[in-house]
Tab-separated table of C-alpha atoms and ligand atoms in Angstrom:
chain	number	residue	atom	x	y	z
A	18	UNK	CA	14.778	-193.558	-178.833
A	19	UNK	CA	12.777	-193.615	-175.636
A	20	UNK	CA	9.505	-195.213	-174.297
A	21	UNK	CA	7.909	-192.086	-172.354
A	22	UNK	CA	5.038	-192.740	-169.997
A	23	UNK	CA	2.473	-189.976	-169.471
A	24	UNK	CA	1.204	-189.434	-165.541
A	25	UNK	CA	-0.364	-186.898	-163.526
A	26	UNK	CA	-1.818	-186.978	-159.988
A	27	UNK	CA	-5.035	-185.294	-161.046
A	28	UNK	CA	-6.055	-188.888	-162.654
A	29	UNK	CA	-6.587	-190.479	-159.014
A	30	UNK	CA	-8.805	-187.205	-157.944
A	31	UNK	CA	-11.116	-188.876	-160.186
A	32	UNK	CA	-13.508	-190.436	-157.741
A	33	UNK	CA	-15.730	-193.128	-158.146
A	34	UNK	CA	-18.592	-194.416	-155.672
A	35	UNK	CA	-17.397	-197.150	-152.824
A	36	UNK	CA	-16.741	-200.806	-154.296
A	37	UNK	CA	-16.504	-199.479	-157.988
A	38	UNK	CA	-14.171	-201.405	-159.871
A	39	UNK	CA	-12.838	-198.090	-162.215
A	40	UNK	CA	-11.155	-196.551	-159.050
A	41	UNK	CA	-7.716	-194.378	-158.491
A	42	UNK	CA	-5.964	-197.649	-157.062
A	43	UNK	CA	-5.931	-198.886	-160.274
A	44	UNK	CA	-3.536	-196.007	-160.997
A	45	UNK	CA	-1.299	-196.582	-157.862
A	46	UNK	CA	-0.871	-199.984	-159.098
A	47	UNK	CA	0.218	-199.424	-162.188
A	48	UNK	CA	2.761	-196.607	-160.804
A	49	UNK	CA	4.315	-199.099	-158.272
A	50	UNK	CA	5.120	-201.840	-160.420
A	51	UNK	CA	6.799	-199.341	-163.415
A	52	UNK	CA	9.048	-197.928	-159.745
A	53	UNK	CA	10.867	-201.428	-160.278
A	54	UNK	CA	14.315	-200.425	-161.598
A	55	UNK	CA	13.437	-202.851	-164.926
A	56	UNK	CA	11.661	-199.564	-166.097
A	57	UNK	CA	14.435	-196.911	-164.919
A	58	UNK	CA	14.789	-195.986	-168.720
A	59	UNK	CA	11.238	-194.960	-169.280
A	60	UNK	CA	10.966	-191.441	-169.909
A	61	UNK	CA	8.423	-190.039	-167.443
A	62	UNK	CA	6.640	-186.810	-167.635
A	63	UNK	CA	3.670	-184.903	-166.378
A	64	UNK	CA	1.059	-184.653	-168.582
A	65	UNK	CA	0.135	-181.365	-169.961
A	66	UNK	CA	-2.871	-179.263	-169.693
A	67	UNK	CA	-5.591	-180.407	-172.373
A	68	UNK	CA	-6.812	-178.094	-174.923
A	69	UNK	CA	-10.232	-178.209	-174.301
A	70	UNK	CA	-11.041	-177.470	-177.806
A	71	UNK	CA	-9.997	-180.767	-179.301
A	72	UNK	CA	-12.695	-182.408	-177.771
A	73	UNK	CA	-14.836	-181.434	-180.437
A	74	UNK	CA	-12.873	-183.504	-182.863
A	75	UNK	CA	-14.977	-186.563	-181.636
A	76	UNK	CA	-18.094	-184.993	-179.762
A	77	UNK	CA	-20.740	-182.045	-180.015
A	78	UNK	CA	-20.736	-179.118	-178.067
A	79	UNK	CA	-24.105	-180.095	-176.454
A	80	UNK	CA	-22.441	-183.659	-175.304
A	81	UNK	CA	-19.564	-181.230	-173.747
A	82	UNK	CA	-21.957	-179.047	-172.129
A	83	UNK	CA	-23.821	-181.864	-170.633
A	84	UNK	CA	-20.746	-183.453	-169.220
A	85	UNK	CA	-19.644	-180.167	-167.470
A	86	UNK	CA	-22.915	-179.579	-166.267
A	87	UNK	CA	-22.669	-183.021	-164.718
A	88	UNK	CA	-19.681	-182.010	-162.827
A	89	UNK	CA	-20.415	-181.647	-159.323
A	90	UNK	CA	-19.221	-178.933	-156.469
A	91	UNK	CA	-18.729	-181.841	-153.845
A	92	UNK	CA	-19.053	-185.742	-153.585
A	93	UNK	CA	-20.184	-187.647	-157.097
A	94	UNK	CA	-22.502	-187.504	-159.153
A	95	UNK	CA	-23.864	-190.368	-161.249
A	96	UNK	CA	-24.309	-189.697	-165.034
A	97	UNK	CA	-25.516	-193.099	-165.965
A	98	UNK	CA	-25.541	-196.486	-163.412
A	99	UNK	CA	-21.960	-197.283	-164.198
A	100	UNK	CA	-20.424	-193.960	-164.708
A	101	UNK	CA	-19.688	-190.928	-162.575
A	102	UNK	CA	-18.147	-187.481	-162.278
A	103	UNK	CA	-16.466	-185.908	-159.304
A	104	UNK	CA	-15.191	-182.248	-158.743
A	105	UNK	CA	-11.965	-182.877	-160.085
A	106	UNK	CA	-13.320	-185.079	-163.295
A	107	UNK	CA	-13.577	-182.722	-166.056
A	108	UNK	CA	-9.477	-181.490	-164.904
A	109	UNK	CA	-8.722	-185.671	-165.245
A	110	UNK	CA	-10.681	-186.282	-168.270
A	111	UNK	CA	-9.313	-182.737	-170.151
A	112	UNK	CA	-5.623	-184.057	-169.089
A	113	UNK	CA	-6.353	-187.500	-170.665
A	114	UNK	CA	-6.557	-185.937	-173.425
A	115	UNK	CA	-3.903	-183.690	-173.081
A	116	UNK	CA	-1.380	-186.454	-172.640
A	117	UNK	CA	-2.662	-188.652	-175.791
A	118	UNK	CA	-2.309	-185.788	-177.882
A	119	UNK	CA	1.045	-184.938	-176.453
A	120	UNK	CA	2.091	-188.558	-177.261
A	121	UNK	CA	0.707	-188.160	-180.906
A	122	UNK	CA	2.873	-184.802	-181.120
A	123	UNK	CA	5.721	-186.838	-179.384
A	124	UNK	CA	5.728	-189.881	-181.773
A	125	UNK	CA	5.206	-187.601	-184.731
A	126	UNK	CA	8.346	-184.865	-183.935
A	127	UNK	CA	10.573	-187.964	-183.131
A	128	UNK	CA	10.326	-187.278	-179.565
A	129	UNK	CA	9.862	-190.877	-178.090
A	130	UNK	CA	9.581	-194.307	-180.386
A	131	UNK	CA	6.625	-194.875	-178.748
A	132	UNK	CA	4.228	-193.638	-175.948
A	133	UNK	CA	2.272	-195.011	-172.622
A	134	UNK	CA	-0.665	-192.892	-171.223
A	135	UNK	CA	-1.614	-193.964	-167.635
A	136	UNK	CA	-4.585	-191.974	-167.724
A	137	UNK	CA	-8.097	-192.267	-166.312
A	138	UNK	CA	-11.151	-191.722	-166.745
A	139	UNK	CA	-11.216	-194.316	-170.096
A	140	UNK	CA	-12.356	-193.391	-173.130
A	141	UNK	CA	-13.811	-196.091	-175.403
A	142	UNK	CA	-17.308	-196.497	-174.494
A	143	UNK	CA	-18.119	-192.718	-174.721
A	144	UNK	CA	-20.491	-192.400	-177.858
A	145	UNK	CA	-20.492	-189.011	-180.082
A	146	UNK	CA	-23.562	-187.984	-177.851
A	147	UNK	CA	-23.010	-190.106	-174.771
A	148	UNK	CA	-20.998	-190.684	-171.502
A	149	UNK	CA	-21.031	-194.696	-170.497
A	150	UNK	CA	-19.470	-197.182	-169.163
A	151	UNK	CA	-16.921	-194.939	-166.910
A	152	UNK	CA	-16.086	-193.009	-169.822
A	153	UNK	CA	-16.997	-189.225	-170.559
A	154	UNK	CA	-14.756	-188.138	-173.522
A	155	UNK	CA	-13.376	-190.492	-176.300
A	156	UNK	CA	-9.404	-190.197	-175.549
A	157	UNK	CA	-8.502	-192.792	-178.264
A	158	UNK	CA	-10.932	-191.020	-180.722
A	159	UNK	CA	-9.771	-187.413	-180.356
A	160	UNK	CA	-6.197	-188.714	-180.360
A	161	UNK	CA	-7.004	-190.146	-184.179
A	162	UNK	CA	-8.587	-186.897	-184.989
A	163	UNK	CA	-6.072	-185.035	-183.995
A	164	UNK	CA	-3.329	-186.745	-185.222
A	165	UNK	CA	-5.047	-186.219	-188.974
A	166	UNK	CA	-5.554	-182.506	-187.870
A	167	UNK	CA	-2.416	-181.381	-186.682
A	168	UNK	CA	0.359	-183.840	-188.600
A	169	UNK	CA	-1.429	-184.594	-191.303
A	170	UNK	CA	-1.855	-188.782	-191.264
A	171	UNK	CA	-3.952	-189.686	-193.441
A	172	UNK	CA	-5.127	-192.900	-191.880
A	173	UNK	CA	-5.269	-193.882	-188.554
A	174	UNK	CA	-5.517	-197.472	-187.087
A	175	UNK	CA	-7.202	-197.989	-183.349
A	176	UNK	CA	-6.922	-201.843	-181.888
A	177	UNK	CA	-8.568	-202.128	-178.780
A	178	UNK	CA	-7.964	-205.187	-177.038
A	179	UNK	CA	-10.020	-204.497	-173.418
A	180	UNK	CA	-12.144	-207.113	-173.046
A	181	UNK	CA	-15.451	-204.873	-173.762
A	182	UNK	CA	-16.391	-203.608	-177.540
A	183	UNK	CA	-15.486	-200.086	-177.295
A	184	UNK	CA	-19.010	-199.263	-178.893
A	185	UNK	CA	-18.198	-195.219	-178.223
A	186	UNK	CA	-14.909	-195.541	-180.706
A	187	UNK	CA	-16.943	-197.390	-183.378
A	188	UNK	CA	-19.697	-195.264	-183.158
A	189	UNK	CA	-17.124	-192.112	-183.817
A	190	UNK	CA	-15.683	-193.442	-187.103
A	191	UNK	CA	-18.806	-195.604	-188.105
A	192	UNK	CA	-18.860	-193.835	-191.624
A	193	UNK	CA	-15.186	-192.448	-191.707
A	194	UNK	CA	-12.977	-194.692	-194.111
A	195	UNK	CA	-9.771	-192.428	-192.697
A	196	UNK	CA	-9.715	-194.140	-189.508
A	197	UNK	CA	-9.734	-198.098	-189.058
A	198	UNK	CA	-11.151	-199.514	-185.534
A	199	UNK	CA	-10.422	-203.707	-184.958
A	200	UNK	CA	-11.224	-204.733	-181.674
A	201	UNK	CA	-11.343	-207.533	-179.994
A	202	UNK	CA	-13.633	-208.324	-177.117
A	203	UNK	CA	-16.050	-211.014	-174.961
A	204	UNK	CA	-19.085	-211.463	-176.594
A	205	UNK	CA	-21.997	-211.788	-174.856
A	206	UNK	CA	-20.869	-208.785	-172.338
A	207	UNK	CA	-21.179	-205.044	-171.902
A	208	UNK	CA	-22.101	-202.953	-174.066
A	209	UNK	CA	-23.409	-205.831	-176.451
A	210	UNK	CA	-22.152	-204.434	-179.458
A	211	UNK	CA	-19.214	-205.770	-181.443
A	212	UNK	CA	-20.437	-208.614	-183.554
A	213	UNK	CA	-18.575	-209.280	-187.007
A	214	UNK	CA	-21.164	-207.679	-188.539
A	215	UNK	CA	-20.861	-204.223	-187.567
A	216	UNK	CA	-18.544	-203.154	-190.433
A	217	UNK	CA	-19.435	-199.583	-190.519
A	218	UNK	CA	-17.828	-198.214	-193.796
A	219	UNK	CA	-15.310	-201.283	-194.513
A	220	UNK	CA	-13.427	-199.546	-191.741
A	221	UNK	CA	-14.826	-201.505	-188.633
A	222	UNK	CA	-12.932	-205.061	-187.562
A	223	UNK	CA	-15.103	-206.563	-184.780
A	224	UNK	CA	-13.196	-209.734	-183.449
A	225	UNK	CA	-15.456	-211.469	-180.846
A	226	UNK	CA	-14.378	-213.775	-178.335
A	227	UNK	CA	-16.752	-216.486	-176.189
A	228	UNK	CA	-16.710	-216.420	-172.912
A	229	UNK	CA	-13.866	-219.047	-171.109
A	230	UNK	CA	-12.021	-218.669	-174.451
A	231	UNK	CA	-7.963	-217.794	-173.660
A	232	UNK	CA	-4.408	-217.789	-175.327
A	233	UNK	CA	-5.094	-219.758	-178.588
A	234	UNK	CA	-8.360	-218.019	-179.490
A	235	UNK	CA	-7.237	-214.104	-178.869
A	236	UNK	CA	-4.152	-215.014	-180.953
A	237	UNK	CA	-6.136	-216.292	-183.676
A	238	UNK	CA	-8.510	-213.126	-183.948
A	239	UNK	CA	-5.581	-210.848	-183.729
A	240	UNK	CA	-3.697	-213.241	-186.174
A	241	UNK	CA	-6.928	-213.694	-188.448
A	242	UNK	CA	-8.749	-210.587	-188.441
A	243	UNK	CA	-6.714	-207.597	-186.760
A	244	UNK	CA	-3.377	-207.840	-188.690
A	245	UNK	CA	-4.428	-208.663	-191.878
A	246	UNK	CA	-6.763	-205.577	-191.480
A	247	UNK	CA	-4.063	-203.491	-190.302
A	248	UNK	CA	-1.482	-204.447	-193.381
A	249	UNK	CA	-4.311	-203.889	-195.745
A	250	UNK	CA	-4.905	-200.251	-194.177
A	251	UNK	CA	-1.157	-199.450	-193.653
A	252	UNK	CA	-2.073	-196.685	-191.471
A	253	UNK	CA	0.699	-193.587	-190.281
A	254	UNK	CA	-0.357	-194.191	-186.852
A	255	UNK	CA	-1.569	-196.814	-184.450
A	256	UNK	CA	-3.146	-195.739	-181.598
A	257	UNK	CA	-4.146	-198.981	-179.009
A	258	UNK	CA	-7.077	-199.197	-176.306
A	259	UNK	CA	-5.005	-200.801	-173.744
A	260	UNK	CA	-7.286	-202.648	-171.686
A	261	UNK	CA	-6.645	-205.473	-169.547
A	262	UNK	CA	-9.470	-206.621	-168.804
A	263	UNK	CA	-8.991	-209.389	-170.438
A	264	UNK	CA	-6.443	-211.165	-167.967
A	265	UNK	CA	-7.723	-214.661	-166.852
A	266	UNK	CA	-7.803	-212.546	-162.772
A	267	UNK	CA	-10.373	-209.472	-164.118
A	268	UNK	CA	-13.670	-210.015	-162.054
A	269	UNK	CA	-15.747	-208.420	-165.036
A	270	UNK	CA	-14.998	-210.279	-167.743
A	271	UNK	CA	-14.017	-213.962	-168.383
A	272	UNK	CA	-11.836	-214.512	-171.200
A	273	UNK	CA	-8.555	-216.002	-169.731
A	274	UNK	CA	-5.274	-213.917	-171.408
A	275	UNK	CA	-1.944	-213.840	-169.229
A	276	UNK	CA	0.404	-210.818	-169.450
A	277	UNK	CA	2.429	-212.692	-172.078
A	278	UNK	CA	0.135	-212.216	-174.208
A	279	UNK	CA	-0.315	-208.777	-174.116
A	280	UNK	CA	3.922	-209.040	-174.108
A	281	UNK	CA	2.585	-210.849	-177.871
A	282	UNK	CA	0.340	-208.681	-179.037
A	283	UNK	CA	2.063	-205.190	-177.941
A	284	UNK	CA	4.801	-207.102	-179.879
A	285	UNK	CA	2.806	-208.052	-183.333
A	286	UNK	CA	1.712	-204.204	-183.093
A	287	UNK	CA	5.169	-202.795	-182.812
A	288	UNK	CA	6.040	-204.906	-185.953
A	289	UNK	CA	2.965	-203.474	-188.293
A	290	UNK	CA	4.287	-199.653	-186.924
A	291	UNK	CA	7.486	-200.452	-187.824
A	292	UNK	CA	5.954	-201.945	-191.396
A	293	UNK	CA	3.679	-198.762	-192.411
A	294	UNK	CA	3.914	-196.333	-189.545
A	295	UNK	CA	7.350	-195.450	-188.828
A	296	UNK	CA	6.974	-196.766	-186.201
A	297	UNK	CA	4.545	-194.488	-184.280
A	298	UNK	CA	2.389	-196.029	-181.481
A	299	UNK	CA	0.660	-194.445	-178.697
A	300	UNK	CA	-1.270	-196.483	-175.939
A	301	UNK	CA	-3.775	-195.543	-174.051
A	302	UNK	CA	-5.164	-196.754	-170.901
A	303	UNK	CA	-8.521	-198.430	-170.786
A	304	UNK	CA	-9.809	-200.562	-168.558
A	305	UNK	CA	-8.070	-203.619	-165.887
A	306	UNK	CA	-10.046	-204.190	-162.887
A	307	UNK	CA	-7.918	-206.825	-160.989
A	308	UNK	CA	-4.642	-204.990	-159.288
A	309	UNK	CA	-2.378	-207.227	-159.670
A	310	UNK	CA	-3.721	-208.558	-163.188
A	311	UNK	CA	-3.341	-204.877	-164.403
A	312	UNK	CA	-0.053	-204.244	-163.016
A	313	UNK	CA	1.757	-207.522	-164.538
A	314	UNK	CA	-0.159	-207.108	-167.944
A	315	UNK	CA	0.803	-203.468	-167.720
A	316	UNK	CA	4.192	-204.396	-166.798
A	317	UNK	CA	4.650	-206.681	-169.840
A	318	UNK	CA	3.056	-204.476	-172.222
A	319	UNK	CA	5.292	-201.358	-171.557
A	320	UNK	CA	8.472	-203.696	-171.038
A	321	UNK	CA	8.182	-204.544	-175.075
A	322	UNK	CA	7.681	-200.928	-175.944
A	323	UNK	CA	10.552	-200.389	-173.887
A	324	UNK	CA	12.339	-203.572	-176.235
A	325	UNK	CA	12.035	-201.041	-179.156
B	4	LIG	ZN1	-13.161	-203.020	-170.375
């Protein structure tokens, strides 16, 4: 079975103001590196049209009204100090979606073994009510929902491993047992939540890492606290939050991973979907500020879901 990777040009017509680190080069970086023949077996495709509807799996009508509202005619328009919305946002964001659901449907009707989604805008700081931290819609979150909607899983496992505590994915399932969130992230940094503390109900794994911390220490929280969690859970699906932000190059963070790491952990992950999941995974896209950071980790990360 295949390793399909979900595109579509409409995700670099998301604009972002000069010098902002989220921008559509990310995208092009990402897209050369997976041209090198090493990834000629991936199976490409465009991503298809989101149904708008299934964004109401993880937010409130009134938070999709005010994002659409926010939408402007020309140029951007800031929704908070970090995040924005051009003309063609609410087509990138309702694609996003699109694809991850497409790669639930995929990995559930046996379509691909397991799925990419080089998508943006990221999802996993947007809160049930709010758009932050260059997120508008939770991608991840809907995914989960809609995997439990529309094949029936029964529990569903998100690990985020971008270097900031996806506050918007724990705030989703904050008192939903179905769905388990672990993440692990810097701690102090943006958003400031993600201490061990926040449990929500049992279902909430918050793995935080100190600043200048690297290799040994990210292993050890995904060894320690995300695994463990996950073969407790022994979910039908694992979705990831595939940021790589934490590479030792990113300029916003500074926790030092290398791409073999993220070769590791995409690695321990495949393993626990093979264990409880048959072997469904879908990735999604988060965030990865440095280009050439993003494209090896990316590079490494898709090359062992390619391994199978
Ligand atoms: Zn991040």
């Amino acid at each position: 079975m295949v390793t399909r990777l979900y595109t579509h040009p409409v995700f670099l017509e998301h604009l972002t103001p000069p010098g902002h680190p989220e921008r559509p080069d990310r995208l092009r970086a990402i897209e050369r590196v997976l041209d090198d023949e090493a990834f000629s077996a991936l199976d490409r495709v465009k991503a298809p049209e989101g149904d708008q509807a299934t964004i109401l799996y993880a937010h409130p009508e009134n938070h999709v009204a005010r994002v659409r509202a926010a939408i402007p005619e020309t140029g951007i328009a800031s929704i908070d100090a970090d995040t924005s919305a051009s003309p063609k946002s609410w087509q990138a964001a309702v694609t996003a979606i699109g694809a991850a659901n497409a790669a639930v449907d995929d990995v559930f009707d046996g379509r691909a073994a397991n799925v990419f989604v080089a998508a943006r805008p990221p999802g996993h700081h947007a809160e049930k009510t709010t758009a932050m931290g260059f997120c508008l819609f939770n991608t991840a979150a809907i995914a989960a929902r809609y995997a439990q909607k529309r094949h029936q899983a029964e529990r569903v496992a998100i690990v985020d491993w971008d270097v900031h505590h996806g506050n918007g994915t724990q705030d989703i399932f904050w008192d939903d047992p179905s769905v388990l969130y672990c993440s692990t992230h810097q701690m102090p940094l943006y958003p400031g939540t993600g201490a061990k503390s926040e449990t929500g109900a049992g279902n909430i794994v918050n793995a935080p890492l100190a600043p200048r911390t690297g290799s040994e220490t990210f292993r050890d929280a995904f060894l320690s606290r995300v695994l463990p969690s996950i073969d407790n859970f022994a979910p039908d699906l694992i979705i990831i939050s595939a940021g790589f932000d934490a590479h030792h190059r990113d300029p916003l963070a500074e926790i030092n991973l290398t791409e073999e790491d993220f070769d590791w952990a995409t690695g321990q992950l495949m393993e626990r979907a093979a264990r409880h999941s048959g072997n469904r995974l879908v990735s999604l896209l988060e965030g990865g500020y440095d280009l050439q950071g993003l494209a090896f980790s990316v590079a490494a990360h898709v090359g062992r879901l390619m391994k199978g």
